[in-house]
Short mmCIF file of C-alpha atoms in Angstrom, two decimals:
data_model
loop_
_atom_site.label_atom_id
_atom_site.label_comp_id
_atom_site.label_asym_id
_atom_site.label_seq_id
_atom_site.Cartn_x
_atom_site.Cartn_y
_atom_site.Cartn_z
CA MET O 1 3.83 -32.28 25.64
CA THR O 2 5.43 -28.86 26.04
CA SER O 3 3.55 -25.85 24.72
CA PRO O 4 5.04 -23.89 21.80
CA ALA O 5 7.39 -21.06 22.73
CA PRO O 6 5.72 -17.64 22.93
CA HIS O 7 6.31 -15.57 19.84
CA ILE O 8 7.20 -11.89 19.71
CA THR O 9 5.78 -9.14 17.53
CA VAL O 10 6.69 -5.46 17.66
CA THR O 11 3.47 -3.65 16.82
CA THR O 12 4.76 -0.09 16.74
CA ALA O 13 6.79 1.63 14.04
CA PRO O 14 10.58 1.05 14.07
CA ASN O 15 11.36 4.75 14.46
CA ILE O 16 11.83 6.75 17.67
CA GLY O 17 8.69 7.23 19.76
CA ALA O 18 7.55 7.90 23.31
CA VAL O 19 6.32 4.34 23.85
CA ALA O 20 6.80 1.08 21.96
CA ILE O 21 4.61 -2.02 22.18
CA ILE O 22 6.06 -5.51 22.12
CA GLN O 23 3.49 -8.31 22.16
CA LEU O 24 3.99 -11.87 23.37
CA HIS O 25 1.57 -14.56 22.18
CA GLY O 26 1.19 -18.09 23.48
CA GLU O 27 0.49 -20.20 26.54
CA GLY O 28 3.95 -19.85 28.12
CA ILE O 29 4.05 -16.08 28.56
CA CYS O 30 3.84 -15.97 32.39
CA PRO O 31 7.26 -17.62 32.97
CA VAL O 32 8.78 -15.29 30.39
CA LEU O 33 7.28 -12.23 32.10
CA SER O 34 8.63 -13.48 35.43
CA ARG O 35 12.15 -13.79 34.01
CA LEU O 36 11.88 -10.37 32.39
CA THR O 37 10.52 -8.48 35.40
CA GLY O 38 11.22 -10.58 38.50
CA SER O 39 7.51 -10.62 39.33
CA THR O 40 5.86 -14.06 39.51
CA ASP O 41 2.20 -13.05 39.80
CA TRP O 42 0.53 -12.07 36.52
CA PRO O 43 -3.27 -11.86 36.91
CA GLU O 44 -5.19 -11.10 33.76
CA SER O 45 -5.87 -7.46 32.82
CA ARG O 46 -3.80 -5.93 35.64
CA LEU O 47 -1.45 -3.29 34.27
CA ARG O 48 1.88 -3.00 36.10
CA TYR O 49 4.78 -0.59 35.95
CA VAL O 50 7.91 -2.73 36.32
CA LYS O 51 11.61 -2.90 35.66
CA LEU O 52 12.37 -4.68 32.39
CA ALA O 53 15.53 -6.66 33.16
CA ASP O 54 18.37 -4.13 33.32
CA ILE O 55 17.27 -2.51 30.09
CA ASP O 56 14.39 -0.15 30.85
CA GLU O 57 11.23 0.40 32.85
CA GLY O 58 7.72 0.27 31.46
CA CYS O 59 4.18 -1.07 31.66
CA VAL O 60 3.27 -4.75 31.21
CA VAL O 61 -0.17 -6.34 31.09
CA ARG O 62 -1.38 -9.90 30.42
CA LEU O 63 -4.62 -10.16 28.46
CA ALA O 64 -6.97 -12.73 26.95
CA GLY O 65 -7.60 -12.52 23.22
CA ARG O 66 -9.88 -14.39 20.84
CA CYS O 67 -6.90 -16.40 19.60
CA GLY O 68 -5.40 -17.07 23.03
CA PRO O 69 -3.51 -15.27 25.81
CA TYR O 70 -1.10 -12.49 25.05
CA ALA O 71 0.90 -9.84 26.86
CA GLN O 72 1.86 -6.30 25.97
CA ILE O 73 5.22 -4.89 27.06
CA MET O 74 5.41 -1.11 26.77
CA PRO O 75 8.94 0.31 27.19
CA HIS O 76 10.25 3.64 26.01
CA GLY O 77 10.12 3.88 22.24
CA GLY O 78 13.80 4.12 21.44
CA PRO O 79 14.78 1.62 18.71
CA ARG O 80 17.81 0.46 20.70
CA VAL O 81 15.64 -0.26 23.76
CA VAL O 82 13.27 -2.34 21.63
CA VAL O 83 16.11 -4.31 20.04
CA LYS O 84 17.70 -5.10 23.42
CA LEU O 85 14.34 -6.20 24.87
CA VAL O 86 13.60 -8.45 21.90
CA ASP O 87 17.07 -10.00 22.22
CA HIS O 88 16.45 -10.59 25.93
CA LEU O 89 13.05 -12.19 25.24
CA VAL O 90 14.66 -14.53 22.71
CA ARG O 91 17.16 -15.58 25.39
CA CYS O 92 14.16 -16.24 27.64
CA GLY O 93 12.86 -18.77 25.11
CA CYS O 94 10.64 -16.66 22.86
CA VAL O 95 10.78 -16.64 19.07
CA CYS O 96 10.34 -13.69 16.75
CA GLY O 97 7.02 -14.02 14.97
CA ASN O 98 6.91 -14.73 11.26
CA ASN O 99 3.60 -14.78 9.40
CA VAL O 100 1.76 -13.97 12.61
CA ALA O 101 -2.02 -14.28 12.31
CA ALA O 102 -3.88 -10.98 12.21
CA CYS O 103 -5.97 -12.04 15.22
CA ASP O 104 -2.70 -12.26 17.21
CA LEU O 105 -1.46 -8.91 15.99
CA TYR O 106 -4.82 -7.27 16.71
CA PRO O 107 -6.36 -9.24 19.59
CA GLU O 108 -8.71 -6.36 20.31
CA ALA O 109 -10.55 -7.03 17.03
CA ALA O 110 -14.12 -8.29 17.37
CA SER O 111 -13.84 -10.76 14.45
CA ASP O 112 -11.35 -12.31 12.06
CA LEU O 113 -12.61 -9.89 9.40
CA GLU O 114 -11.90 -6.91 11.64
CA ALA O 115 -8.42 -8.21 12.49
CA ASP O 116 -7.60 -8.69 8.80
CA MET O 117 -9.00 -5.23 8.09
CA LEU O 118 -6.60 -3.69 10.62
CA ALA O 119 -3.68 -5.67 9.20
CA THR O 120 -4.54 -4.58 5.66
CA LEU O 121 -5.00 -0.99 6.79
CA SER O 122 -1.48 -0.96 8.23
CA ARG O 123 0.05 -1.61 4.79
CA ALA O 124 -2.35 0.26 2.50
CA VAL O 125 -0.63 3.08 0.62
CA SER O 126 -3.64 5.04 -0.64
CA PRO O 127 -5.56 7.49 1.57
CA ALA O 128 -8.73 6.30 -0.19
CA ALA O 129 -8.25 2.87 1.40
CA ILE O 130 -8.59 4.11 4.99
CA ASP O 131 -12.29 4.90 5.28
CA LEU O 132 -13.23 2.15 2.84
CA LEU O 133 -11.42 -0.54 4.83
CA ALA O 134 -12.77 0.79 8.13
CA ALA O 135 -16.30 0.44 6.75
CA GLN O 136 -15.91 -3.21 5.70
CA PRO O 137 -17.02 -4.93 8.95
CA SER O 138 -20.36 -3.10 8.98
CA LEU O 139 -20.82 -3.43 5.21
CA TRP O 140 -20.27 -7.21 5.33
CA HIS O 141 -22.61 -7.55 8.32
CA LYS O 142 -25.33 -5.88 6.25
CA ALA O 143 -24.46 -7.95 3.17
CA LEU O 144 -25.16 -11.18 5.07
CA GLN O 145 -28.81 -10.14 5.31
CA GLN O 146 -29.29 -9.99 1.54
CA ASP O 147 -28.28 -11.57 -1.74
CA ILE O 148 -24.67 -11.04 -2.80
CA ASP O 149 -23.59 -10.40 -6.39
CA ALA O 150 -20.43 -12.51 -6.31
CA GLN O 151 -19.23 -11.61 -9.80
CA ALA O 152 -19.54 -7.87 -9.20
CA ILE O 153 -17.77 -8.09 -5.83
CA LEU O 154 -14.85 -10.12 -7.19
CA CYS O 155 -14.48 -7.85 -10.22
CA ARG O 156 -14.51 -4.77 -7.99
CA ALA O 157 -11.94 -6.34 -5.66
CA ASN O 158 -9.42 -6.60 -8.50
CA ALA O 159 -9.47 -2.81 -8.81
CA LEU O 160 -9.73 -1.98 -5.10
CA ASP O 161 -6.73 -4.18 -4.26
CA ARG O 162 -4.66 -1.50 -5.99
CA LEU O 163 -5.35 0.78 -3.01
CA VAL O 164 -3.13 -1.52 -0.93
CA ASP O 165 -0.45 -2.44 -3.47
CA PRO O 166 -0.13 0.57 -5.77
CA PRO O 167 -0.38 0.11 -9.55
CA SER O 168 2.27 1.36 -11.95
CA VAL O 169 1.71 4.26 -14.34
CA VAL O 170 4.39 4.51 -17.01
CA VAL O 171 4.93 7.54 -19.24
CA VAL O 172 6.54 6.93 -22.65
CA GLY O 173 7.56 9.50 -25.22
CA ARG O 174 10.40 10.67 -27.36
CA ALA O 175 13.21 12.61 -25.77
CA ASN O 176 12.48 16.11 -24.44
CA VAL O 177 8.67 16.06 -24.66
CA GLY O 178 8.28 16.86 -20.95
CA LYS O 179 8.02 13.49 -19.22
CA SER O 180 10.36 14.55 -16.43
CA THR O 181 8.57 17.85 -15.92
CA LEU O 182 5.29 15.95 -15.55
CA ALA O 183 6.84 13.48 -13.09
CA ASN O 184 8.30 16.28 -11.00
CA ARG O 185 4.97 18.09 -10.79
CA LEU O 186 2.91 15.02 -9.86
CA LEU O 187 5.47 13.64 -7.42
CA GLY O 188 5.82 17.02 -5.76
CA LYS O 189 9.60 17.04 -5.77
CA GLN O 190 12.55 17.20 -8.13
CA VAL O 191 13.17 13.57 -9.02
CA SER O 192 14.15 13.88 -12.69
CA LEU O 193 16.66 16.10 -14.42
CA VAL O 194 14.92 18.61 -16.70
CA ALA O 195 16.80 20.22 -19.57
CA ASP O 196 16.33 21.09 -23.23
CA LEU O 197 18.67 18.27 -24.26
CA PRO O 198 17.61 14.90 -25.69
CA GLY O 199 18.55 11.96 -23.49
CA THR O 200 18.72 13.91 -20.21
CA THR O 201 16.85 11.10 -18.41
CA ARG O 202 19.05 8.05 -18.95
CA ASP O 203 17.20 5.73 -16.62
CA TRP O 204 13.60 5.35 -15.56
CA VAL O 205 12.73 7.29 -12.42
CA ALA O 206 9.97 6.15 -10.08
CA GLY O 207 8.10 7.56 -7.11
CA LEU O 208 4.74 7.40 -5.37
CA ALA O 209 2.28 9.97 -6.64
CA GLU O 210 -1.14 10.63 -5.12
CA LEU O 211 -3.78 11.16 -7.79
CA SER O 212 -6.89 13.16 -6.96
CA ALA O 213 -10.27 11.55 -7.56
CA PRO O 214 -13.06 13.58 -9.21
CA CYS O 215 -14.97 15.68 -6.64
CA GLY O 216 -12.87 14.15 -3.85
CA ASP O 217 -10.66 15.54 -1.11
CA VAL O 218 -7.20 14.52 0.05
CA ALA O 219 -8.65 11.54 1.94
CA ASP O 220 -9.86 10.13 -1.39
CA ASN O 221 -6.47 10.24 -3.12
CA VAL O 222 -5.09 7.12 -4.80
CA ALA O 223 -1.36 6.35 -4.68
CA VAL O 224 0.32 5.03 -7.83
CA ARG O 225 3.90 4.20 -8.77
CA TRP O 226 4.68 6.87 -11.34
CA LEU O 227 7.51 5.90 -13.68
CA ASP O 228 9.26 8.37 -15.96
CA THR O 229 11.05 6.45 -18.72
CA PRO O 230 13.97 7.64 -20.80
CA GLY O 231 13.10 8.87 -24.26
CA LEU O 232 12.61 5.97 -26.66
CA ARG O 233 14.91 6.72 -29.57
CA ASP O 234 17.86 5.29 -31.47
CA SER O 235 21.15 5.77 -29.66
CA ALA O 236 24.68 4.45 -30.02
CA ASP O 237 25.39 5.15 -26.35
CA PRO O 238 25.55 1.72 -24.63
CA ILE O 239 24.55 3.17 -21.25
CA GLU O 240 21.51 4.90 -22.70
CA GLN O 241 20.60 1.79 -24.68
CA ARG O 242 20.65 -0.24 -21.46
CA ALA O 243 18.31 2.28 -19.83
CA ILE O 244 15.94 2.12 -22.79
CA SER O 245 15.99 -1.69 -22.65
CA MET O 246 15.06 -1.55 -18.97
CA ALA O 247 12.27 0.89 -19.77
CA ARG O 248 10.77 -1.51 -22.31
CA ARG O 249 10.48 -4.18 -19.62
CA VAL O 250 8.77 -1.68 -17.29
CA ILE O 251 6.38 -0.72 -20.10
CA ALA O 252 5.37 -4.34 -20.63
CA ASP O 253 4.31 -4.63 -16.97
CA ALA O 254 2.59 -1.23 -16.68
CA ASP O 255 -0.95 -1.08 -15.32
CA VAL O 256 -1.47 2.19 -17.19
CA LEU O 257 0.64 3.23 -20.17
CA LEU O 258 0.68 6.93 -21.13
CA ALA O 259 2.03 7.91 -24.56
CA MET O 260 3.26 11.52 -24.72
CA CYS O 261 4.25 13.85 -27.51
CA ASP O 262 4.40 17.64 -27.80
CA CYS O 263 3.36 20.06 -30.50
CA ASP O 264 6.61 19.58 -32.41
CA THR O 265 7.33 15.89 -31.80
CA ASP O 266 5.71 12.73 -33.12
CA TRP O 267 4.24 10.00 -30.97
CA PRO O 268 6.66 7.34 -29.74
CA SER O 269 6.81 3.88 -31.21
CA LEU O 270 5.28 1.62 -28.55
CA PRO O 271 5.76 -2.10 -27.85
CA ARG O 272 2.11 -2.26 -26.70
CA ALA O 273 -1.04 -0.18 -27.02
CA ALA O 274 -1.22 2.94 -24.86
CA ASP O 275 -4.10 3.44 -22.45
CA LEU O 276 -3.99 7.25 -22.67
CA TRP O 277 -2.47 9.70 -25.16
CA LEU O 278 -1.08 13.07 -24.02
CA ILE O 279 -0.06 16.13 -25.99
CA ASN O 280 2.20 18.22 -23.78
CA LYS O 281 3.36 21.86 -23.97
CA VAL O 282 0.02 23.23 -25.18
CA ASP O 283 1.20 26.56 -23.78
CA ASP O 284 3.75 26.58 -26.64
CA GLY O 285 1.43 25.88 -29.54
CA PRO O 286 -1.79 24.27 -30.79
CA ALA O 287 -2.82 20.91 -29.36
CA SER O 288 -2.31 18.57 -32.29
CA GLY O 289 -0.50 15.32 -32.85
CA SER O 290 -0.20 12.70 -35.55
CA GLY O 291 -0.15 8.94 -35.44
CA CYS O 292 -2.45 8.67 -32.44
CA SER O 293 -4.81 5.70 -32.39
CA CYS O 294 -7.02 7.45 -29.82
CA ASP O 295 -9.89 9.74 -30.86
CA ASP O 296 -9.51 11.89 -27.76
CA PRO O 297 -5.89 12.71 -26.86
CA LEU O 298 -5.61 14.93 -23.80
CA ALA O 299 -3.85 18.27 -24.21
CA ILE O 300 -1.86 19.23 -21.11
CA SER O 301 0.93 21.48 -19.92
CA ALA O 302 3.23 19.79 -17.45
CA ALA O 303 5.03 23.11 -16.94
CA THR O 304 1.92 25.11 -15.91
CA GLY O 305 -0.29 22.31 -14.61
CA PHE O 306 -2.98 22.85 -17.23
CA ALA O 307 -5.45 19.90 -17.42
CA LEU O 308 -3.44 17.75 -15.01
CA ASP O 309 -6.58 17.23 -12.93
CA GLN O 310 -8.24 15.73 -16.01
CA LEU O 311 -5.19 13.53 -16.55
CA GLN O 312 -5.40 12.20 -13.00
CA HIS O 313 -9.13 11.47 -13.37
CA ARG O 314 -8.56 9.60 -16.62
CA VAL O 315 -5.79 7.47 -15.10
CA LEU O 316 -8.06 6.54 -12.19
CA ARG O 317 -10.87 5.58 -14.59
CA VAL O 318 -8.50 3.27 -16.48
CA LEU O 319 -7.58 1.66 -13.14
CA GLY O 320 -11.25 1.33 -12.18
CA LEU O 321 -10.70 3.65 -9.21
CA GLY O 322 -12.56 6.76 -10.28
CA ASP O 323 -14.97 6.28 -7.36
CA ALA O 324 -12.67 4.36 -5.02
CA ALA O 325 -13.83 6.21 -1.91
CA GLN O 326 -17.50 5.25 -2.33
CA PRO O 327 -18.68 2.75 0.35
CA THR O 328 -18.82 -0.67 -1.29
CA LEU O 329 -18.14 -4.30 -0.42
CA TRP O 330 -14.47 -5.15 -0.84
CA ALA O 331 -13.29 -8.77 -0.84
CA PHE O 332 -9.85 -7.72 0.37
CA THR O 333 -8.71 -11.10 1.76
CA ASP O 334 -8.45 -14.62 0.38
CA VAL O 335 -11.07 -15.76 2.90
CA LEU O 336 -13.59 -13.24 1.55
CA ARG O 337 -12.79 -14.03 -2.08
CA ASN O 338 -13.04 -17.79 -1.55
CA ALA O 339 -16.30 -17.54 0.41
CA VAL O 340 -17.88 -15.22 -2.15
CA SER O 341 -16.73 -17.19 -5.20
CA SER O 342 -17.95 -20.51 -3.71
CA HIS O 343 -21.17 -18.96 -2.35
CA ASN O 344 -20.21 -20.32 1.08
CA ARG O 345 -22.42 -18.20 3.31
CA GLY O 346 -21.54 -20.25 6.40
CA ALA O 347 -17.83 -19.54 6.03
CA LEU O 348 -18.63 -15.90 5.41
CA GLN O 349 -20.75 -15.66 8.55
CA ARG O 350 -18.02 -17.23 10.72
CA TYR O 351 -15.44 -14.85 9.30
CA VAL O 352 -17.56 -11.71 9.64
CA ASN O 353 -18.96 -12.50 13.09
#
């Protein structure tokens, strides 16, 4: 029986860099390396500087990983060089990897848990995820020596997973109450038109905003998808009506819904209950609003930044991420969640060790 064709993964970013890393995984990598370089002798762990076909020169090494043999090809980091090398490797019989196991992507990892941690770290969007994920191998090692509160861990995981795939925060209010000004300030750039005219924002505008945790630093920030909706109001304009219809669908799926008014404008009519109520433009008048079902609306000024730190803290509390940077067990993979929920300590030990 012939062994499966080696598969290819490019483990460095697709942009220009000094060096790129292309990994080959599988039993048949030595013949491929011979065709690529012209060298037939590939002892394990010996790094060589070789010519890579007629494409480039670079370093190549064959290694042994926990999941099997692999090789690293390190050419110059130009995107065109990488593409031409991958094409050449495919002609040599390799296949581009799809759904590659984390232990193949990170063969240097000491356990399956550590490999999955590195894979998760590579796609996490929140700075707060970095130190917390890096701490998981040691935290789970310690957890194996004591009783585990499965319900608390699984409940906490639902919130912490938002550090990898960011939640959506949607702001709803009538036209011209300052939603775009708030979005621009939190997103740190001009993403929405701002004018004293109703209906200026005719579509919902989205961007990644980093919210600051209480008593935290930049490394503890949590990324969210911040969505600025058009003003919800009656309009005969078919284009604006389409934008408002789209906004209603976004509102229905929001992880956090913020209702906003100002000192001269009523609260919006909402298709679902708001999680937080905001009174904007407190620099223009007293902080009061009518029709709010919340006993504690937050008075802010999107123009000056007044109380925006409190707003960020409240949003994080709604998401369950007010203390996201605190070291805690995180069941961040299906293996961890299944082992914890089924109280399968044996499976957990094999995964962690």
